[in-house]
Every structure is written in C-alpha cells, then in structure tokens.
Tab-separated table of C-alpha atoms and ligand atoms in Angstrom:
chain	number	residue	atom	x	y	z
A	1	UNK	CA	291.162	111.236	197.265
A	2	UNK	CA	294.731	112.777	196.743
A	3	UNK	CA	297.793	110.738	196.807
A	4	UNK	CA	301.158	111.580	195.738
A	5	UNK	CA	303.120	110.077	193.432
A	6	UNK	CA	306.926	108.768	193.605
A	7	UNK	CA	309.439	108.625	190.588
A	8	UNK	CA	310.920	105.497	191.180
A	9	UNK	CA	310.099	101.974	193.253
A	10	UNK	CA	312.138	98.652	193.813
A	11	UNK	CA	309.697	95.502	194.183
A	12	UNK	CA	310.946	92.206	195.966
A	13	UNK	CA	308.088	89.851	195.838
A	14	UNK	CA	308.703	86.055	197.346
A	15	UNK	CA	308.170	82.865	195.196
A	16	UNK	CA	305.197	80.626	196.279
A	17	UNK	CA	304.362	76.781	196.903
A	18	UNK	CA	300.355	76.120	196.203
A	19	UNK	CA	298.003	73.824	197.693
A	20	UNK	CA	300.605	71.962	200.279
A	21	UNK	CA	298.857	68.754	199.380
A	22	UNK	CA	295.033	68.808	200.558
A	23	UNK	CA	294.426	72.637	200.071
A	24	UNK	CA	293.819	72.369	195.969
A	25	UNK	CA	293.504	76.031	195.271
A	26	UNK	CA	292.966	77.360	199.170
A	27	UNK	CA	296.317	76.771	200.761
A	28	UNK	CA	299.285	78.781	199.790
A	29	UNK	CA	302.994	79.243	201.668
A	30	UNK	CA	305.725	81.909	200.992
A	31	UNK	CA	309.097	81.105	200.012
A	32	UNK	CA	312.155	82.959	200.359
A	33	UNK	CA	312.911	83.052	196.610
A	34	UNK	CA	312.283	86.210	195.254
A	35	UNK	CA	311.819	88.089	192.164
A	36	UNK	CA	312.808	91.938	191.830
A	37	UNK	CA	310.981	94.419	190.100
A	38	UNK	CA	312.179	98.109	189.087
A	39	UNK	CA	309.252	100.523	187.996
A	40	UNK	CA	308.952	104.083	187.125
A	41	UNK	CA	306.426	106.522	185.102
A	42	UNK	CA	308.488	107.576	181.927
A	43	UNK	CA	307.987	109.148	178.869
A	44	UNK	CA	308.890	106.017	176.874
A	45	UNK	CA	308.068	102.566	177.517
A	46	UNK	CA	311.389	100.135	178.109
A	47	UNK	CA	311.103	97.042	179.849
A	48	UNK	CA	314.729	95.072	180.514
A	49	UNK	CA	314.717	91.686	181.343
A	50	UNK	CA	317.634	90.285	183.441
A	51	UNK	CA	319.004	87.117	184.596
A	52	UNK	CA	318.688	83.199	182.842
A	53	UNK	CA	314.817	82.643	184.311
A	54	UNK	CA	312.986	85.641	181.624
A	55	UNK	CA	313.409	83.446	178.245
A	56	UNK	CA	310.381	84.322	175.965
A	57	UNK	CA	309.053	86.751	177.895
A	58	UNK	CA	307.602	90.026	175.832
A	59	UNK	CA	309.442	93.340	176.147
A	60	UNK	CA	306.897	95.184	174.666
A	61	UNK	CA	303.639	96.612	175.852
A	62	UNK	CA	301.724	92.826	175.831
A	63	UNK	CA	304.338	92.307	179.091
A	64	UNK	CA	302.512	90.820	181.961
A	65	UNK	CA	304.092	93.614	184.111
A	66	UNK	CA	303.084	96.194	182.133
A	67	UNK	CA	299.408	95.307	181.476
A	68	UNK	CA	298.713	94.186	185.479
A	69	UNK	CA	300.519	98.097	186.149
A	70	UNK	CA	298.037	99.560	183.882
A	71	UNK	CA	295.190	97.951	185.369
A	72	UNK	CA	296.421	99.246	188.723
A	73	UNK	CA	296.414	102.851	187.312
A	74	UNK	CA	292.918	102.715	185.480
A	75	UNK	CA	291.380	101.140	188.926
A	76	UNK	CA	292.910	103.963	190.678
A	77	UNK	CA	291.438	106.766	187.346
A	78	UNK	CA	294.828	107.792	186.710
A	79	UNK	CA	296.750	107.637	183.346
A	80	UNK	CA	300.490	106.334	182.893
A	81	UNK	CA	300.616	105.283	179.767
A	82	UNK	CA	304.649	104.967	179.435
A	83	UNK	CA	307.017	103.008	181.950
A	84	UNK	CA	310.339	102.049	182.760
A	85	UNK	CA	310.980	98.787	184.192
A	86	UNK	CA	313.505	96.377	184.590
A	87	UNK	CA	312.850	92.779	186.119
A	88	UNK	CA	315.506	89.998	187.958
A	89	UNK	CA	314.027	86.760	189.092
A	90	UNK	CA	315.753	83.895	190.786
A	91	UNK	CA	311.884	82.164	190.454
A	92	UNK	CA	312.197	79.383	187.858
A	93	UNK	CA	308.978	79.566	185.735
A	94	UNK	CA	306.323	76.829	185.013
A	95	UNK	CA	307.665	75.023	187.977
A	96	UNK	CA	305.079	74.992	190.237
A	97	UNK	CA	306.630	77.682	192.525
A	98	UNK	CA	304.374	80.745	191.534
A	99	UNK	CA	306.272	82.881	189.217
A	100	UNK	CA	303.508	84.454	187.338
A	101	UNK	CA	301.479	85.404	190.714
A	102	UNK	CA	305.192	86.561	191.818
A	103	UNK	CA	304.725	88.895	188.466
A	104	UNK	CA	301.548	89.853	189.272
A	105	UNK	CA	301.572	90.746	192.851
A	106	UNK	CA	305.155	93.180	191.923
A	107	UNK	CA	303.119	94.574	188.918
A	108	UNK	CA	300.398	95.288	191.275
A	109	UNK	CA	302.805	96.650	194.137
A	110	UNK	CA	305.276	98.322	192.220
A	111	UNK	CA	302.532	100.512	190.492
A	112	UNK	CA	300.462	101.050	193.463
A	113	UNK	CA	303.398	102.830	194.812
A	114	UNK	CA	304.356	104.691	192.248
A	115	UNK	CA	300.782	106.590	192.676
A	116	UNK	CA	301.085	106.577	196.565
A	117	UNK	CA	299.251	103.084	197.518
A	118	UNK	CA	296.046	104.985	196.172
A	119	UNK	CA	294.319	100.929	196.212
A	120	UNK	CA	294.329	98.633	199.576
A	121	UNK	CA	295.879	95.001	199.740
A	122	UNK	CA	292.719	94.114	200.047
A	123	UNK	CA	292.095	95.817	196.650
A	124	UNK	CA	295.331	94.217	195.311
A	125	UNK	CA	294.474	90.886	196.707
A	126	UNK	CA	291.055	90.922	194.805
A	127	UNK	CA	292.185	91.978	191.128
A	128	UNK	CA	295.301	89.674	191.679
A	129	UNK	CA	292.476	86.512	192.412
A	130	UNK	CA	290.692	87.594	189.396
A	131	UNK	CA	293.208	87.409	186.903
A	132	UNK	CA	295.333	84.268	188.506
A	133	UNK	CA	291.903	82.646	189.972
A	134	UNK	CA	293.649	80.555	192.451
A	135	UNK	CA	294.406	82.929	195.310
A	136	UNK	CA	296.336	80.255	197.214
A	137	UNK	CA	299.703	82.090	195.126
A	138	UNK	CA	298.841	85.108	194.720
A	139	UNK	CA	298.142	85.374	198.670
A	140	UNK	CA	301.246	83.876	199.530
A	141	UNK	CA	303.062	86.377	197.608
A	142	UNK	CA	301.725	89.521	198.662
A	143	UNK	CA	301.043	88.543	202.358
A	144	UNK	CA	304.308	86.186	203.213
A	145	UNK	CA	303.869	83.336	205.559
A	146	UNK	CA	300.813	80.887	205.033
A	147	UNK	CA	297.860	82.113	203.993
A	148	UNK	CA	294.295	80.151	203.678
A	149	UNK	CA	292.235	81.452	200.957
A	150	UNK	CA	289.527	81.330	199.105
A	151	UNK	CA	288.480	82.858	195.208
A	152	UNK	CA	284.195	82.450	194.825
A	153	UNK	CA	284.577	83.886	191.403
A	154	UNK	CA	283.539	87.178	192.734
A	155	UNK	CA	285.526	87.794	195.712
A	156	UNK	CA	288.642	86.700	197.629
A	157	UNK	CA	289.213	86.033	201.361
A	158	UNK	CA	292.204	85.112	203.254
A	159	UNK	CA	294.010	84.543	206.542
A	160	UNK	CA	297.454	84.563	207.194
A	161	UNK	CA	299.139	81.892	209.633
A	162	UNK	CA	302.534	82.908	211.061
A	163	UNK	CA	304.577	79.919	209.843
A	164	UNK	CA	306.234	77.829	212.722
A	165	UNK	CA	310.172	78.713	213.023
A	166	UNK	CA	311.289	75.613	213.016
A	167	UNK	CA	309.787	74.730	209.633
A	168	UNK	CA	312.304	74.618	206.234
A	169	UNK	CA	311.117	73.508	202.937
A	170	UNK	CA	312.828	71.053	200.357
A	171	UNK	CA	312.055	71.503	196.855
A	172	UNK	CA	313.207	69.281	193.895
A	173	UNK	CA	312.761	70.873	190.641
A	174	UNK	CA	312.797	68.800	187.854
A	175	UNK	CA	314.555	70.262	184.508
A	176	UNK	CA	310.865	69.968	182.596
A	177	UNK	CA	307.846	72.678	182.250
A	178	UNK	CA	304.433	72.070	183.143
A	179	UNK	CA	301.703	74.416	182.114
A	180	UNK	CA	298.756	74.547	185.101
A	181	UNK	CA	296.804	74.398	182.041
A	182	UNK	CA	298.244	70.912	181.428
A	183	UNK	CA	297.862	70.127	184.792
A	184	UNK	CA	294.470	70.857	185.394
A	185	UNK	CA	293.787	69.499	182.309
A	186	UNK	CA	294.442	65.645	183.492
A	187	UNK	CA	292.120	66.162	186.840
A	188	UNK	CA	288.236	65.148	186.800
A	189	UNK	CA	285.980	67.117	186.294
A	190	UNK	CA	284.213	65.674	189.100
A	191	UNK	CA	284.609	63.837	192.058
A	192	UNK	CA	283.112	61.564	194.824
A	193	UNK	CA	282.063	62.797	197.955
A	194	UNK	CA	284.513	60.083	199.615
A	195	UNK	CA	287.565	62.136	197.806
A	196	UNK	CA	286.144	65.755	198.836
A	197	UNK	CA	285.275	65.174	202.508
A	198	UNK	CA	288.745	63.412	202.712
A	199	UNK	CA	290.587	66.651	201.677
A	200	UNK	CA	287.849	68.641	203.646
A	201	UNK	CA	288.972	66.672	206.433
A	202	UNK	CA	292.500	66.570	205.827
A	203	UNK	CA	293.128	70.053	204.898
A	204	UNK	CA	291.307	71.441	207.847
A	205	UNK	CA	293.673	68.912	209.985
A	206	UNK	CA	296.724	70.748	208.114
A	207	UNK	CA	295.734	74.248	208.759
A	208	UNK	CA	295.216	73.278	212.035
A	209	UNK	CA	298.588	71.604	212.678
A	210	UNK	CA	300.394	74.654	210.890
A	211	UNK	CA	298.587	77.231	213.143
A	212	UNK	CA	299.659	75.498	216.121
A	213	UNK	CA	302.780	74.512	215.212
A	214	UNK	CA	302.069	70.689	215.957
A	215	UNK	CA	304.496	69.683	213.066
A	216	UNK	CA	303.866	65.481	213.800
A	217	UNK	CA	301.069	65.903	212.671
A	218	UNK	CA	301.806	66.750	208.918
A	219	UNK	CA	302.382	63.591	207.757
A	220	UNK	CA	298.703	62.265	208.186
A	221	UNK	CA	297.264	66.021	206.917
A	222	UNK	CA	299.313	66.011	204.213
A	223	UNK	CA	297.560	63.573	201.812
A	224	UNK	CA	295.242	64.496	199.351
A	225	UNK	CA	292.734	62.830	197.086
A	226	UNK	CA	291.537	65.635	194.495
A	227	UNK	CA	294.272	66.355	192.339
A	228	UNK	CA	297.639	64.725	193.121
A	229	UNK	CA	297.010	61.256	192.400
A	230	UNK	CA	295.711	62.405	188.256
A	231	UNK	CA	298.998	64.755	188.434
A	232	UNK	CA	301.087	61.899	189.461
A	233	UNK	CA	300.781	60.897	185.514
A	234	UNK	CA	302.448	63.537	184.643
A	235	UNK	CA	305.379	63.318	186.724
A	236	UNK	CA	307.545	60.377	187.277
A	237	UNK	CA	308.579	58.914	190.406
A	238	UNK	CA	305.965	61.446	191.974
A	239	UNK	CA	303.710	58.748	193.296
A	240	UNK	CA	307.039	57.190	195.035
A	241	UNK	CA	307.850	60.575	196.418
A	242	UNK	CA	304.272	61.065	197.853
A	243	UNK	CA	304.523	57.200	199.510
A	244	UNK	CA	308.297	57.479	200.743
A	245	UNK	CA	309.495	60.862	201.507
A	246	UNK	CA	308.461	60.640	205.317
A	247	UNK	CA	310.096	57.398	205.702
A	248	UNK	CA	313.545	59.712	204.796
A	249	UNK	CA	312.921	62.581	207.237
A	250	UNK	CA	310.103	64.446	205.559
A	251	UNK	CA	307.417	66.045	207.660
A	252	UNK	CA	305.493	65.912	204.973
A	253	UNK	CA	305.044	65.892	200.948
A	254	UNK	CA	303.289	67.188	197.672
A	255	UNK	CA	303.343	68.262	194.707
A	256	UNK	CA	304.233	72.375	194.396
A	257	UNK	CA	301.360	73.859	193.017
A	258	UNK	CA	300.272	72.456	189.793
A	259	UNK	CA	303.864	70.985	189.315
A	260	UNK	CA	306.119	69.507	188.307
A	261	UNK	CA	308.438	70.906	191.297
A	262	UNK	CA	308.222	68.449	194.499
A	263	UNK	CA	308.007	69.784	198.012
A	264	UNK	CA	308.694	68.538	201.457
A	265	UNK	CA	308.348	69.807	204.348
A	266	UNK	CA	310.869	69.160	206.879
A	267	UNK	CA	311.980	69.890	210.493
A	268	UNK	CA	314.562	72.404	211.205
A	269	UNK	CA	316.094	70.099	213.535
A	270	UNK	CA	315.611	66.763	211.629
A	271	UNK	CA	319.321	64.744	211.530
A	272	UNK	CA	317.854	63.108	207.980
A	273	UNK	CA	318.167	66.490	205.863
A	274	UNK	CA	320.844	64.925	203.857
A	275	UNK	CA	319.520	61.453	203.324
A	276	UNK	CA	315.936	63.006	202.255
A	277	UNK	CA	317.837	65.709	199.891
A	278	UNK	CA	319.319	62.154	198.448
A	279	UNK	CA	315.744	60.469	198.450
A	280	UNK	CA	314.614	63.092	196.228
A	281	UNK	CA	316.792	63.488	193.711
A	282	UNK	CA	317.439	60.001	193.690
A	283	UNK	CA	313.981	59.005	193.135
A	284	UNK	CA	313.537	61.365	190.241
A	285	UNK	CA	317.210	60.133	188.530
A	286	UNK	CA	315.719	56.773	188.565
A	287	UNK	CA	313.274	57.805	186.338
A	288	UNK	CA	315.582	59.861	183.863
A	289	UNK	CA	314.361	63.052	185.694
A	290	UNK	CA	316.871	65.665	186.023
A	291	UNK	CA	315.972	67.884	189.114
A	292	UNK	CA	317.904	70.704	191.291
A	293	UNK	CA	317.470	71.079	194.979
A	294	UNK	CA	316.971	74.192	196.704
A	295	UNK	CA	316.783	74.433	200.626
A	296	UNK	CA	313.677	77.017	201.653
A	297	UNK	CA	312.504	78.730	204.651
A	298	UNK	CA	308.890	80.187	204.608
A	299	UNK	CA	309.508	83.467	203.632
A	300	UNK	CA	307.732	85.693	206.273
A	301	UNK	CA	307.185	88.757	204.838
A	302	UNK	CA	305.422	89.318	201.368
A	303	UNK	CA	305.841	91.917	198.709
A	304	UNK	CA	307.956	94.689	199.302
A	305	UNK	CA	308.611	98.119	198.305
A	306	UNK	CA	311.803	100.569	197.949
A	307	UNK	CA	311.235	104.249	197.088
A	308	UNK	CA	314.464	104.643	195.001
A	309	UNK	CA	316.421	107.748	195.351
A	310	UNK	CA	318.329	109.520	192.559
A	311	UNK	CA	321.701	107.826	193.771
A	312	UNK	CA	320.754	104.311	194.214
A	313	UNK	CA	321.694	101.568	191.850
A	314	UNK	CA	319.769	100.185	188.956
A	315	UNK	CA	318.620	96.952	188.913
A	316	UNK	CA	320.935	95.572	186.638
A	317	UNK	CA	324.530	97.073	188.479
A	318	UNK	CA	322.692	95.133	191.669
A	319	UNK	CA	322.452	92.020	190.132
A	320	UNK	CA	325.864	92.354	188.312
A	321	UNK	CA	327.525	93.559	191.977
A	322	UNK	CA	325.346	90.785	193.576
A	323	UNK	CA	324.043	92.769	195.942
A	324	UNK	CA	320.091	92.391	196.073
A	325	UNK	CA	318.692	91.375	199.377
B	401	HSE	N1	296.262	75.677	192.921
B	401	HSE	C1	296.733	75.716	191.567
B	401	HSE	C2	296.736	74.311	190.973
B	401	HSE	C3	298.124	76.254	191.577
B	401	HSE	O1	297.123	73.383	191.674
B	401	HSE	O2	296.376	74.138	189.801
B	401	HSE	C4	298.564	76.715	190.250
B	401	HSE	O3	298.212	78.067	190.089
C-alpha cells in the first residue's frame, strides 16, 4: 500500500469517564477535557512536557507516547526511530478521568498521521484495547460521545451513541491518586449471579435510556453491584454520594472510572446545579477530602488531528498565548 507521509501533526484527544456506574469495563463517555499532542519524525528524539498535570512522566525513549508511536509505525512496517514531540494536558492523572487512554489514543493518532493514516480506527481501536484492556476509555477517546464496548482478550467491538444535548456532567475530583491497580485490587474476584444479572439488567436499562434520550430514567440504571460498593472503601463519603446525589438534582451518579473522581450526571436544564455542585464538595469536605469541581459536556467528537504548516505555532507559544481550542 503507499501512503504519504506529513512532517508535522497537532493531536487533541478528549478526557474520558469509565463504566457510568453498571457498565464495569463496557461503558465509556467523552468529555470535553482534552489533552494536546505535537508529533513529528526527527532526526533526534526530544519529548517536552508542558503544563502542571505531566509530573514524573519520562522524557526519554521509555515515554508512553513514544513507545505506543512506535508500535504504530512497526504495525504499519515502517521505521521512525527518532521524534519530536511536545505534550499539554488539562487531564488530571490517576483520577479516574482516562488520562493514560487520552495518551494512548494521541500516540496512536498522532503517529498514524504522520505516515498518512496507513492503519484504520478500527486498527487503532484494537491495539489501544490491548494495551489499556478496558476499551470503555480508550473508545471514548478516540470515538467522542458514548460508546458501548467490549475487549474478549482478543478483539474489541464498539458502538457509539450520540449523547443527548441536554446532558452536562459534574465531576468532583478529590486532591488524592488512585492507581486502577489499587482499585481493582479491592474488588472480588468473583461474584454472585444476583450481583451480575443486576448490572446485566441495569446497564442494558442505561444504554437504553442514553440512546433514547429518556434521561428519568438514569437514576434507577445507574446503580451498580460489581465494583462500586468494594471501591466505596477506598473513597470517603463515596457511598453517601452514590445514596444522595439525586436527591440534590443529579440524574444520576458513580464513581469515574476506577476513581477516585465522582461523577454525576445532570440535566442541562435542572434549577439544582448549584445546590448539587454544593452536595458534592460538601460531602467530600466532611470527610477531610479536598476535591475541585469541573462542569462537563460530553465531548462529541473524539481524537483529532492538525497537519501543521511551517508557520503555525508550537505547542508551547499556544499554551503560553492561551490559545488551544
Ligand atoms: N473500567 C476500568 C475500571 C476503568 O473501572 O477499573 C479504568 O481503566
């Protein structure tokens, strides 16, 4: 096959809430928080890390960016052995809002450009599944919107649903990391069929209500029995949050991902935005939990691409200017 190659890509890849309660590992939902990702073939390898969120993070060629780009190039049988890239990410990591599938799926776009999309998203989808294993973020991120999903171990599948406009999202990110590792640690190892057809049950109901925008609904699909309750150990004032958030205004509530971020869902037009926001952070305070809100959307597209030209900023003079949409 012959593809062309460009010199010089911009990636803007959205953040990503996992699971939505019932959907452990299956249901996944776009957010418009987004990292940014600069990539280009070079002759020497630099890789520039901007912004407060990249703490720890390798610069050298054991970067997560770096490795995921080679893969991309040895799937495709080309060699690139040197790059230049530069990274800005308003995605707080270990938070439970997807910043390493964010990393992967830009890694994964970004270098698939640069050799003219040689691979599919389908092709994309599948080696991102493999290395994250839970394709609920990793589809979010590349696709936008809400996207079902599975990962057999073999292969992924997925299905985007066109989120309903009048949805928003409230997040309350507490000041602490949580590894998945640690969170997946805590959960069973197995469970009862009781617990699995009631989040076979409910997380059907929740796709369901998200496809067709019946948004009363949430707050009876969005209860889960798998992994939330073990998590809620982990995180204080969780297992208030999960009882009491629709009582303030939420459509709906869960855990983000493996955690320790909290999500609710909430109606565009809802006149208890404020006194939820409050509920949240309150909640959490009472337990000695610092935590920052953020107002959301769903964001509706997934990863994109720039082709930079010669005269176009760098990433860096963007974010200084603040000027990266
Ligand atoms: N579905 C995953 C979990 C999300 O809840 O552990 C983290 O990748």
């Amino acid at each position: 096959m012959s593809y062309q190659s460009v010199q010089k890509v911009r990636v803007k890849v959205p953040a990503s809430t996992a699971n939505l309660g019932p959907g452990f590992d299956s249901l996944g939902m776009a957010l418009n928080l987004y990292a940014w990702i600069d990539m280009a073939i070079s002759d020497q390898t630099t890789i520039q890390l901007l912004g407060d969120q990249m703490n720890g993070i390798p610069t050298d060629k054991t970067n997560l960016i770096y490795k995921v780009a080679q893969m991309v190039f040895q799937e495709a049988g080309v060699v690139y052995p040197e790059l230049e890239i530069a990274m800005y990410s308003d995605i707080p990591l270990t938070r439970g809002l997807g910043s390493s599938a964010s990393a992967i799926i830009g890694a994964l776009a970004g270098a698939n450009a640069l050799i003219g999309n040689k691979l599919t998203s389908y092709e994309l989808f599948q080696i991102a599944s493999r290395l994250e294993k839970h394709p609920d973020n990793v589809g979010a991120s590349l696709y936008g919107g809400i996207v079902v999903a599975f990962w057999d171990g073999e292969r992924a599948e997925s299905i985007r649903i066109e989120p309903d406009v009048n949805l928003e999202v409230l997040v309350a990110i507490p000041a602490f990391q949580l590894s998945t590792e640690k969170a997946r640690a805590v959960m069973p190892k197995q469970v009862s069929m009781k617990d699995a057809v009631y989040n076979l049950s409910h997380s059907s109901l929740l796709v369901a209500a998200l496809s067709t925008g019946n948004l009363g609904m949430i707050r009876h699909a969005m209860k889960d029995a798998l992994h939330q309750p073990y998590r809620a150990e982990l995180i204080p004032g969780m297992k208030t949050l999960l009882e009491q958030a629709e009582d303030h205004g939420a459509l709906g509530v869960a855990l983000s991902g493996a955690g320790p971020t909290m999500l609710a869902l909430v109606d565009a037009r809802s006149g208890q935005k404020d006194e939820l926001e409050a509920f949240l952070k309150g909640t959490l305070a009472k337990e000695g939990i610092e935590a920052e809100t953020l107002w959301l959307k769903p964001s509706q597209e997934g990863v994109t691409i720039t082709l930079l030209q010669e005269n176009d900023g760098d990433l860096q003079s963007r974010v200084e200017g603040g000027v990266l949409v």
